[in-house]
CSV table of C-alpha atoms in Angstrom, one decimal:
chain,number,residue,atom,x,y,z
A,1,UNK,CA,0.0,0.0,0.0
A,2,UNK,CA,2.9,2.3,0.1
A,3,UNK,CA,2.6,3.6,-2.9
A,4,UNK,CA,-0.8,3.7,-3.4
A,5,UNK,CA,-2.2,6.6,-5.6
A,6,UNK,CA,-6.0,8.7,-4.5
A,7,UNK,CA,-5.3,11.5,-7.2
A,8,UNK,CA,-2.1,10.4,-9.1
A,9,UNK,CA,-3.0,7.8,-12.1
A,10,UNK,CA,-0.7,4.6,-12.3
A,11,UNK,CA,3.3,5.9,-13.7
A,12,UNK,CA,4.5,4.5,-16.4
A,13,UNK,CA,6.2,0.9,-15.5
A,14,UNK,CA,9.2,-0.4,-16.5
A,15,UNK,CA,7.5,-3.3,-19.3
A,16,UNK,CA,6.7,0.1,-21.1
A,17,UNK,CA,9.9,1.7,-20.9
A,18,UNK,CA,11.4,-1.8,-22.2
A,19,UNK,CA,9.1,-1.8,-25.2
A,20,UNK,CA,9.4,1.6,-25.8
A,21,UNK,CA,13.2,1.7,-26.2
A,22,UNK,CA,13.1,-0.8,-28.7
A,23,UNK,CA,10.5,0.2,-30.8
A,24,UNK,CA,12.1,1.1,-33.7
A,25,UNK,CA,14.8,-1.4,-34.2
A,26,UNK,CA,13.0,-3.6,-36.3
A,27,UNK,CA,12.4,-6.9,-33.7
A,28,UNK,CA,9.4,-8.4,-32.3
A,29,UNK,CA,8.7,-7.1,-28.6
A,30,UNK,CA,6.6,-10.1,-26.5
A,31,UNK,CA,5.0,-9.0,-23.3
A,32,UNK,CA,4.4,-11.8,-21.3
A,33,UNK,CA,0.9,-11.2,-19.6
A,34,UNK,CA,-2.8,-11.9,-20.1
A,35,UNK,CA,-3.5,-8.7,-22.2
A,36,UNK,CA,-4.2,-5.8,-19.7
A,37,UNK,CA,0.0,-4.8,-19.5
A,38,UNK,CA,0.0,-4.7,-23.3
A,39,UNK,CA,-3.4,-2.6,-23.6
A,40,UNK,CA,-1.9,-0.1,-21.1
A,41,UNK,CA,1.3,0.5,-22.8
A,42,UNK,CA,0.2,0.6,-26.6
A,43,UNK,CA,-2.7,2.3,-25.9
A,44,UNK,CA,-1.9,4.6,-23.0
A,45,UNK,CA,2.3,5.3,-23.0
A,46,UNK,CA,3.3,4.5,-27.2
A,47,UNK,CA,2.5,7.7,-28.3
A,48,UNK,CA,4.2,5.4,-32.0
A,49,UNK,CA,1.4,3.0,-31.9
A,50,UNK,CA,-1.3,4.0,-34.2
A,51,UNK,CA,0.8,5.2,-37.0
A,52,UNK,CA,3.6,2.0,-36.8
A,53,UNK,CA,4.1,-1.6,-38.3
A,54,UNK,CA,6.4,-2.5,-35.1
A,55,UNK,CA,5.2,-6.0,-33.8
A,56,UNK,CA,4.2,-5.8,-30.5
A,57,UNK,CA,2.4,-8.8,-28.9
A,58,UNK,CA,0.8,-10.1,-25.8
A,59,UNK,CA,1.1,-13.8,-24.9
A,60,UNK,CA,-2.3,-13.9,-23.5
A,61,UNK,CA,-1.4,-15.5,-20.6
A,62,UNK,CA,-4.4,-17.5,-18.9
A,63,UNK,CA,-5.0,-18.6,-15.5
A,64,UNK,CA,-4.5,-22.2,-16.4
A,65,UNK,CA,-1.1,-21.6,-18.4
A,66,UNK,CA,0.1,-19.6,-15.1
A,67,UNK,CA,-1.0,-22.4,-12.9
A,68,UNK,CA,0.0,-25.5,-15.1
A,69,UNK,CA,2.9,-23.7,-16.9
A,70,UNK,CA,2.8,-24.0,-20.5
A,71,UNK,CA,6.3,-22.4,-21.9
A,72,UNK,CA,6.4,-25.2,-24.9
A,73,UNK,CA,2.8,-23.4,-26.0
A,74,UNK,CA,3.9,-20.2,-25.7
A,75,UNK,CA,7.5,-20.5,-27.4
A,76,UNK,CA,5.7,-22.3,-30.1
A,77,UNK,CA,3.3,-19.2,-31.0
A,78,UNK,CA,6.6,-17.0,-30.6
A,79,UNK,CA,7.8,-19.6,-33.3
A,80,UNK,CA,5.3,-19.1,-35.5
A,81,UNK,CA,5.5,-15.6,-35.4
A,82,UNK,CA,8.8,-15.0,-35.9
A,83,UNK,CA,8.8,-17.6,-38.7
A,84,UNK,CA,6.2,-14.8,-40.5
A,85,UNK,CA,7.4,-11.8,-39.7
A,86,UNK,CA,11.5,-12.4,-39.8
A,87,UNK,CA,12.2,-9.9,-37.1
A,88,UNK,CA,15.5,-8.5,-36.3
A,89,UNK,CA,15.5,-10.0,-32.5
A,90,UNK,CA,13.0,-10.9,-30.2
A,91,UNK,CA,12.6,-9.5,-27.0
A,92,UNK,CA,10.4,-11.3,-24.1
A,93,UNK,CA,9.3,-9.0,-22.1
A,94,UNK,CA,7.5,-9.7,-17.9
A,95,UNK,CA,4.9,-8.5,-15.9
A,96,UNK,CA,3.2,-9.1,-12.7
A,97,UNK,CA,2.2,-12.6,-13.2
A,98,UNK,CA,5.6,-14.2,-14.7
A,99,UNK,CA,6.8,-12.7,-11.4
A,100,UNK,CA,4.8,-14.2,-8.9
A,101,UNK,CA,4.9,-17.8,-11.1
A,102,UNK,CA,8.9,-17.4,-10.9
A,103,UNK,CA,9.5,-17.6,-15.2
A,104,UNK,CA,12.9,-17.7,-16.0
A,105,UNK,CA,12.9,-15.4,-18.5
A,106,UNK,CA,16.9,-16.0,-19.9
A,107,UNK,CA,15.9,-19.7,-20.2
A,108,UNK,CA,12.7,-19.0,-22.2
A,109,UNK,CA,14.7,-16.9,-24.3
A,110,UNK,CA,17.7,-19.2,-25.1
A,111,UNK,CA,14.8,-22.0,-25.7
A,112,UNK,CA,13.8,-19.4,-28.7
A,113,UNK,CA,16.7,-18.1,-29.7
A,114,UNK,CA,17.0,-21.9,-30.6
A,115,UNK,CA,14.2,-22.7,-32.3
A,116,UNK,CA,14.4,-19.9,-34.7
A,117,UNK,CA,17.7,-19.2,-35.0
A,118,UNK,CA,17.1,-15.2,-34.0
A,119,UNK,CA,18.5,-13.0,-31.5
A,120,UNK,CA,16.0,-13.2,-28.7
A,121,UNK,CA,16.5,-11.3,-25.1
A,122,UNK,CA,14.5,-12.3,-21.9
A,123,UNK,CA,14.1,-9.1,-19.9
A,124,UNK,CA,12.3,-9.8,-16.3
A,125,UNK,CA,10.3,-7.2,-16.0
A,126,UNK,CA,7.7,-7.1,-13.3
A,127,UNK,CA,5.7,-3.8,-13.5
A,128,UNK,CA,6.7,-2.7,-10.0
A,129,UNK,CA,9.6,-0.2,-11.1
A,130,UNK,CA,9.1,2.9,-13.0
A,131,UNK,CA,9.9,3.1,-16.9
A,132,UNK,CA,13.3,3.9,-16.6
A,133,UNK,CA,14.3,1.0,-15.3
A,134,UNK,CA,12.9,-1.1,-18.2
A,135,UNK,CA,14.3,1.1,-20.5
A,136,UNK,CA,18.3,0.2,-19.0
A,137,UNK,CA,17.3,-3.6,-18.8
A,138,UNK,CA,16.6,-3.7,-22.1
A,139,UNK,CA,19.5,-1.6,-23.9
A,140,UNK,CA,22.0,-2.8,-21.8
A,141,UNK,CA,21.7,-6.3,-23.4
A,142,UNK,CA,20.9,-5.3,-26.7
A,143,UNK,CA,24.4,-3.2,-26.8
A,144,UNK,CA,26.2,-6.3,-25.3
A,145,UNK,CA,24.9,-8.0,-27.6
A,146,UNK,CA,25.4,-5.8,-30.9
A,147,UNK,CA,28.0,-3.2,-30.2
A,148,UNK,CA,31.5,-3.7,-31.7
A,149,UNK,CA,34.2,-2.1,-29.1
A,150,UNK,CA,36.5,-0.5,-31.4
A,151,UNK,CA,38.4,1.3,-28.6
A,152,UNK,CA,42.0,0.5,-28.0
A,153,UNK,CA,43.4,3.5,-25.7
A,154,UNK,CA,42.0,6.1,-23.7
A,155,UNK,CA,43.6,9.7,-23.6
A,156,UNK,CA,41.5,12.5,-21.7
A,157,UNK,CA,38.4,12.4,-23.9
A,158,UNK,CA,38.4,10.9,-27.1
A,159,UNK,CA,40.2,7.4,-28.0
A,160,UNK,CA,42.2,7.6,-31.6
A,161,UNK,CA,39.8,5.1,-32.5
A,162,UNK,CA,36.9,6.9,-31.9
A,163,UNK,CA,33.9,8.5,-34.1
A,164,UNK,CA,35.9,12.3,-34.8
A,165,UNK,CA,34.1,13.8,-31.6
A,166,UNK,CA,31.1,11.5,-31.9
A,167,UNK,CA,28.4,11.4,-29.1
A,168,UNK,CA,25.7,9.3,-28.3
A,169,UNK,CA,22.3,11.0,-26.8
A,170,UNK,CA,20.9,8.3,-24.3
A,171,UNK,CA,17.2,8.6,-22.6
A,172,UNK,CA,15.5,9.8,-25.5
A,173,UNK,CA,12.0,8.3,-24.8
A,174,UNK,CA,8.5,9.0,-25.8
A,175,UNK,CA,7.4,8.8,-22.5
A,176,UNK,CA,9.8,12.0,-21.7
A,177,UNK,CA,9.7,13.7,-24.8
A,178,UNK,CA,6.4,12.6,-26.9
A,179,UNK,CA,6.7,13.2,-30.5
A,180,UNK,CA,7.3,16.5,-30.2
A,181,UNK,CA,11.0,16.4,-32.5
A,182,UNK,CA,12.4,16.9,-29.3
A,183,UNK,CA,14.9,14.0,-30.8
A,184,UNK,CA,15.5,15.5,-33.7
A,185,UNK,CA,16.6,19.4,-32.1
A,186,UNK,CA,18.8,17.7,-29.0
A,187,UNK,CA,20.4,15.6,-32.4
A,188,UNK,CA,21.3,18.8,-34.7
A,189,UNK,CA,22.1,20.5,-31.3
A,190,UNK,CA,25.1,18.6,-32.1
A,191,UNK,CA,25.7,17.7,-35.6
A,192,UNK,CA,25.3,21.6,-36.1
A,193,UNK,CA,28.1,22.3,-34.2
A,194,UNK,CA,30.6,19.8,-36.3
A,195,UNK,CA,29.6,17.1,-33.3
A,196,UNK,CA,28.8,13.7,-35.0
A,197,UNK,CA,25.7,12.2,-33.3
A,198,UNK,CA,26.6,8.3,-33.2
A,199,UNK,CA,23.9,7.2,-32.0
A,200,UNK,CA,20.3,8.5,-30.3
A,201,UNK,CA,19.1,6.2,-27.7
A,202,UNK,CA,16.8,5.1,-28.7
A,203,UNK,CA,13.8,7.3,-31.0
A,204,UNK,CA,14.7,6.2,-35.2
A,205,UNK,CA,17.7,4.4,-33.8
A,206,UNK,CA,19.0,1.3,-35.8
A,207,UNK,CA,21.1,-1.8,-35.0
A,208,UNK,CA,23.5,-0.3,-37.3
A,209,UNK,CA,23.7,2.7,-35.1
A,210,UNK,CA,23.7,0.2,-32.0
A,211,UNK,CA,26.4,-1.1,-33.2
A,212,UNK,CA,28.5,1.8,-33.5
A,213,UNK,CA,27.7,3.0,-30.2
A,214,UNK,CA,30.7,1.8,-28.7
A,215,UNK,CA,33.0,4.4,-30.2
A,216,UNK,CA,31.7,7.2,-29.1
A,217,UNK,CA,34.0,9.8,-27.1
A,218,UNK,CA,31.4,11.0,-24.9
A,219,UNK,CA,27.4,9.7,-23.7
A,220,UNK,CA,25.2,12.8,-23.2
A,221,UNK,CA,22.4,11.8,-20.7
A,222,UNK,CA,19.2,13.8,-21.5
A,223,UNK,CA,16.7,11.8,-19.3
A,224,UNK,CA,16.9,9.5,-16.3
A,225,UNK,CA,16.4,6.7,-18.6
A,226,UNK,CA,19.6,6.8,-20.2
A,227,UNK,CA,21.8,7.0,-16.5
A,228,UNK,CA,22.4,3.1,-16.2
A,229,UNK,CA,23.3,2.9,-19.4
A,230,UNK,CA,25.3,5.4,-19.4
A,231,UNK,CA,27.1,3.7,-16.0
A,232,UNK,CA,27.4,0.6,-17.9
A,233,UNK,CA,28.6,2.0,-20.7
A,234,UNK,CA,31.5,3.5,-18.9
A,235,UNK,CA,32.6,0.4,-17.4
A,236,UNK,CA,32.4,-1.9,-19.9
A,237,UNK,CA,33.8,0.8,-23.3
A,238,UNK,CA,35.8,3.6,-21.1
A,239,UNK,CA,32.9,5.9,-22.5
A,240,UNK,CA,32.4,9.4,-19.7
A,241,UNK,CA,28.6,10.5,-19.3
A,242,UNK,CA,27.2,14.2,-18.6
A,243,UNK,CA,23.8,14.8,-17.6
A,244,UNK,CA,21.4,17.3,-18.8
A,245,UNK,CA,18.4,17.8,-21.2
A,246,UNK,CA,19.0,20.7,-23.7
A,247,UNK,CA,16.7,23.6,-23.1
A,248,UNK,CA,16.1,26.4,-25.2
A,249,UNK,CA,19.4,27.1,-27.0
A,250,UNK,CA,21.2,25.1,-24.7
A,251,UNK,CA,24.5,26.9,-25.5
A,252,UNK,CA,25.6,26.2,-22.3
A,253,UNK,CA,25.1,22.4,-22.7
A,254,UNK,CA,27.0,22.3,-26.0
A,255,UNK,CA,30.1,24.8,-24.7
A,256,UNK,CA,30.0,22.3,-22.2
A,257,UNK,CA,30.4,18.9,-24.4
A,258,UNK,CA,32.8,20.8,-27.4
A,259,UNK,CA,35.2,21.9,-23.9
A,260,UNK,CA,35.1,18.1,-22.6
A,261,UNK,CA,36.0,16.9,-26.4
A,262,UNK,CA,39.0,19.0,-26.4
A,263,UNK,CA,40.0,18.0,-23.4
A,264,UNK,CA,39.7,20.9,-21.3
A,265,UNK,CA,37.3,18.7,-19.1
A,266,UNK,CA,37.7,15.7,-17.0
A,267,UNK,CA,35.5,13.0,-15.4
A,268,UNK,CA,35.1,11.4,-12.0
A,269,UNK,CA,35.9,8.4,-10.7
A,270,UNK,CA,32.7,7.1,-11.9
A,271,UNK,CA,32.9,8.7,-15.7
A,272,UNK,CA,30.5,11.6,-14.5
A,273,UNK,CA,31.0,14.8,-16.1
A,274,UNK,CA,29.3,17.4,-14.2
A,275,UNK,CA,27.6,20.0,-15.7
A,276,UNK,CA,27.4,22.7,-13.3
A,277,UNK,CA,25.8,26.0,-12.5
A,278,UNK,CA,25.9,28.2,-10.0
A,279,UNK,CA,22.6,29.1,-7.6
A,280,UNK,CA,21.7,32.8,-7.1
A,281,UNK,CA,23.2,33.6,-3.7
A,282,UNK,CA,20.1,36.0,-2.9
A,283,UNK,CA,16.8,33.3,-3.4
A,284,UNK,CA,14.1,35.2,-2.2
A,285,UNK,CA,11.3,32.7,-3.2
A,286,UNK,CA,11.0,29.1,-3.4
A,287,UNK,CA,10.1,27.0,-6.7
A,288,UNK,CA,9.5,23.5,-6.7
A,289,UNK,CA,9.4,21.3,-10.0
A,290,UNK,CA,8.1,18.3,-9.7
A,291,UNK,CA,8.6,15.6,-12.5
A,292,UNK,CA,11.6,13.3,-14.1
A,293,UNK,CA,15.0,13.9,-12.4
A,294,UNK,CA,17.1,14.8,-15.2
A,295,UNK,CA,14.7,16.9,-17.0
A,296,UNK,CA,14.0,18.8,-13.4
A,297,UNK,CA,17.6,19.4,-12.8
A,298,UNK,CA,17.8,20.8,-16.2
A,299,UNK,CA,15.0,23.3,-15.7
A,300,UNK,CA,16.7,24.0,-12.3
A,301,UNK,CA,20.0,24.3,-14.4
A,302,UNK,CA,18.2,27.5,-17.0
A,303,UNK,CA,16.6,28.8,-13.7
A,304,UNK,CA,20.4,29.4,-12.6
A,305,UNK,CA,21.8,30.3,-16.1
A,306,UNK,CA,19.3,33.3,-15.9
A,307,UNK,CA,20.1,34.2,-12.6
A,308,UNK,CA,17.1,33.6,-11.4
A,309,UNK,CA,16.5,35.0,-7.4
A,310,UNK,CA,15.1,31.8,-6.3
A,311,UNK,CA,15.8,28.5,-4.1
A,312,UNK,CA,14.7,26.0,-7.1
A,313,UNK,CA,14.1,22.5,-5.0
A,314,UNK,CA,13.4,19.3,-7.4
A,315,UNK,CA,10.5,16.7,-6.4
A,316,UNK,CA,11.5,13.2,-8.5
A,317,UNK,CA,8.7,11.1,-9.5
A,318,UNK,CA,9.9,8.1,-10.9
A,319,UNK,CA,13.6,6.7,-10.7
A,320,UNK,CA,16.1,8.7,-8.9
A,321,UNK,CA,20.1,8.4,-8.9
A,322,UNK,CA,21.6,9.6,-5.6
A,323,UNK,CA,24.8,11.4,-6.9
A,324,UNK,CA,22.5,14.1,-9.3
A,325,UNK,CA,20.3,15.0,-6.2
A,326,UNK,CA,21.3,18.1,-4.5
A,327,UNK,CA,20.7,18.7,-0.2
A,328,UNK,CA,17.7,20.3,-0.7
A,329,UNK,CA,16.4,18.1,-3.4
A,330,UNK,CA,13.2,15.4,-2.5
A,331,UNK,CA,13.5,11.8,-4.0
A,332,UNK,CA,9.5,11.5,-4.1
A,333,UNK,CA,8.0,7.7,-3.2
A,334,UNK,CA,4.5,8.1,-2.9
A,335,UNK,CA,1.8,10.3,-3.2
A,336,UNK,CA,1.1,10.8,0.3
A,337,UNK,CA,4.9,12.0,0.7
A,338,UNK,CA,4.2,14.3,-2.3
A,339,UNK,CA,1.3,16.0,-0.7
A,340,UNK,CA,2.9,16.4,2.5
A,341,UNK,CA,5.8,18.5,0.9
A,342,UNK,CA,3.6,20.3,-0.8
A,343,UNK,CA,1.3,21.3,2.2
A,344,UNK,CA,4.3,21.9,4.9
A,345,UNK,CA,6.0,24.1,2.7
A,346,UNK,CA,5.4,27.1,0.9
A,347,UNK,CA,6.4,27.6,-2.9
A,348,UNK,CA,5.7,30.4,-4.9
A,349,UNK,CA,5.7,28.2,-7.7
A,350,UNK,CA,5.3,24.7,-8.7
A,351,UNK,CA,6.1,23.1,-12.3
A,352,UNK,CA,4.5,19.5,-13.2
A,353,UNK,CA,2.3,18.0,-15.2
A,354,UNK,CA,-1.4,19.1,-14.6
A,355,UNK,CA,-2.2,15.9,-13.1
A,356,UNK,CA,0.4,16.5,-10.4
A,357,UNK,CA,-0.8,20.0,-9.9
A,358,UNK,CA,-4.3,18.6,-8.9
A,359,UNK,CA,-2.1,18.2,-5.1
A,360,UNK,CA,-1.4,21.9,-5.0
A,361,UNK,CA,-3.5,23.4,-1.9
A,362,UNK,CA,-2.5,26.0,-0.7
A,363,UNK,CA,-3.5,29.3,-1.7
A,364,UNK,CA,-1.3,31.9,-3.9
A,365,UNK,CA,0.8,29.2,-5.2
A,366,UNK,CA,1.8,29.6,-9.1
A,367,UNK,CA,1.1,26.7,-11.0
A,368,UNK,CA,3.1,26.1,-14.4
A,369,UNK,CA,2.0,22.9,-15.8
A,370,UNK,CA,4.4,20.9,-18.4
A,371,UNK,CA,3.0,18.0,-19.8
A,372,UNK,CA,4.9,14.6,-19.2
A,373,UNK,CA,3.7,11.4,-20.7
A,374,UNK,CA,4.8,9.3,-17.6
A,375,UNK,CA,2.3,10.5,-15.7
A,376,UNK,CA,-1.1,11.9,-17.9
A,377,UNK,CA,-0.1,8.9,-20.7
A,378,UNK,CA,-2.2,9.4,-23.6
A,379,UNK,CA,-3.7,13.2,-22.4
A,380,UNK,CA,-0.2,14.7,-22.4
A,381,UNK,CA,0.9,13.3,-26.4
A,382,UNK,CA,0.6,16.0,-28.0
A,383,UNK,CA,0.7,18.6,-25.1
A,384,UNK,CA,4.4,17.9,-24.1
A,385,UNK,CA,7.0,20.8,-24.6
A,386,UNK,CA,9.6,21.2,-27.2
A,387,UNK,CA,12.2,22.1,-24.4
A,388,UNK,CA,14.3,23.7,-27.2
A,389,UNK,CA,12.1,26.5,-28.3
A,390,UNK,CA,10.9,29.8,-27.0
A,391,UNK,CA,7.6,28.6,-26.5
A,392,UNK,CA,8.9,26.6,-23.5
A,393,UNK,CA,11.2,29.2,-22.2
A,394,UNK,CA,7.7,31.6,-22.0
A,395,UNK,CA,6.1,28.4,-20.0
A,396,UNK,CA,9.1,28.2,-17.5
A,397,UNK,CA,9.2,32.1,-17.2
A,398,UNK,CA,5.4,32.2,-15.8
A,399,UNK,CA,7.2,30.8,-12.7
A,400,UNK,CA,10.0,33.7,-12.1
């Protein structure tokens, strides 16, 4: 009951965030589950669906099949499938049930993978974590899986073997950015400054692009999604990661990445490469934004590049990474501790989705609603911002 929702709807679960990061790549995506998980993911949080040929499919798990286990039935309709539709890879895909019935979803997949002869990936996902955890357990695989490790040596930033300056976006989901060509601006963010973009986890990425992945000098972190990755990525390829969504004309964001390329900038211990800014010493008012970590810090982050005369606190919804929050900063785990925050203290401002805003009692209280998929699903797809327009800076002003 801990996290049970009164006004809040459901946020988005980790099947979904699996499915969604592999949308494009040209595989078959099975959710394992009696129809309901599928419904609520295409229908609800794939803002892709309705104008796609992607093969997403539910397994239609049954009482009966969860009680007398039936595997052999169910690889054998993934089988036929796959025989049809000569997918790329097939990824398996849990929810609740497969959980509580204990399915061993590497051994179902290596059963397939044998039978047809295609890639196939078991990811155990449960529906009890948020979508950014189904988005790492599914791209960490696939990138073990396809990427070719052409680095040799490591010197500062870039390895001679390297993509000239290349960078790989990571976190770009439709459940943070809708279809909004929020991909397609934080991309020529990049290639317009002479920085090749090797690949953009994971909206129109390929296998192709997967596989390339690996040489990249630097991973650029625009959502919360992309931070385990990015973790992995650094321990297993030597690649550093910095963390922030581009807003507006995020020149500061791109000074930032062209200064780490030529080597002006190191990384931690860890491969972090902080992007920092500096908080108004006179903060006259308090702000609260209330949403995904990363793209909250990054609000937080044009708050400060403007100098704005305010203590700018971030309220994370879904997954959280300790080492990005700040003192003041509330890793959010229920409702109830949500509304709590919101009544003990006073902010002359909150941003969140409209749904979120629903909490806000008390009186004289700025509300600046920004539309995230995550949390109002199908309402919000085509209401999210285009963080990298003026349109968005006028929404974020409404709170200074």
């Amino acid at each position: 009951m801990s996290k049970l929702c009164i006004t809040l709807p459901p946020l988005a679960p980790d099947y979904s965030g699996a499915a969604s990061s592999l949308f494009d790549l040209g595989g078959m995506i099975v959710i394992h589950d009696a129809s309901g998980c599928t419904g609520n993911y295409v229908g609800y949080e794939e803002p892709r669906w309705f104008n796609s040929k992607t093969a997403v499919f539910c397994s239609g798990l049954r009482h009966m099949d969860a009680i007398l286990g039936t595997d052999d039935v169910f690889v054998e309709r993934i089988r036929a499938a796959a025989n049809s539709l000569k997918p790329k890879f097939i990824a398996v895909l849990g929810s609740p049930v497969p959980m509580i019935i204990g399915t061993d979803f590497v051994g179902l997949a290596k059963d397939i993978e044998s039978k047809t002869g295609i890639p196939c990936f078991g990811i155990a996902t449960n529906g009890l974590h948020y979508y950014g955890t189904g988005f790492s357990q599914a791209i960490i695989p696939l990138i073990k899986r396809f990427a070719r490790s052409t680095r040799s040596s490591y010197c500062g930033g870039a390895a001679e073997s390297d993509v000239p300056r290349g960078v790989n976006i990571l976190g770009v989901t439709p459940i943070d950015f809708s279809l909004e060509h929020n991909d397609e601006d934080f991309a020529n963010l990049f290639k317009n400054s002479g920085i090749p973009v090797v690949a953009n986890f994971c909206m129109g990425l390929t296998l192709e692009d997967v596989a390339r992945s690996a040489s990249a000098a630097l991973n650029v972190v625009v959502s919360q999604s992309g931070v385990e990755t990015a973790l992995f990525m650094y321990r297993e390829y030597g690649i550093p990661f910095t963390v922030q969504t581009p807003i507006a004309d995020a020149h500061a964001l791109r000074s930032h990445v062209q200064r780490f390329l030529r080597g002006e900038i190191a990384h931690e211990q860890n491969g972090f490469v902080p992007y920092t800014t500096d908080a108004n010493s006179q903060q006259r008012k308090k702000i609260l934004i209330v949403g995904e970590q990363v793209i909250s810090l990054s609000m937080r982050n044009y708050f400060r590049e403007k100098k704005c005369d305010a203590d700018v606190r971030v309220a994370s919804l879904f997954d959280t990474t300790p080492f990005l929050l700040e003192s003041s900063d509330y890793a959010i785990k229920n409702e109830k501790q949500l509304r709590t925050i919101l009544h003990d203290e006073h902010f002359a401002a909150v941003i969140a989705d409209p749904l979120v805003l629903q909490l806000v009692k008390t009186q004289g209280t700025t509300c600046v609603p920004v539309y995230h998929s995550g949390v109002s699903g199908r309402i919000s797809w085509n209401k999210c911002p285009r963080f990298m327009s003026s349109e968005f800076e006028n929404v974020l002003n409404k709170a200074i």
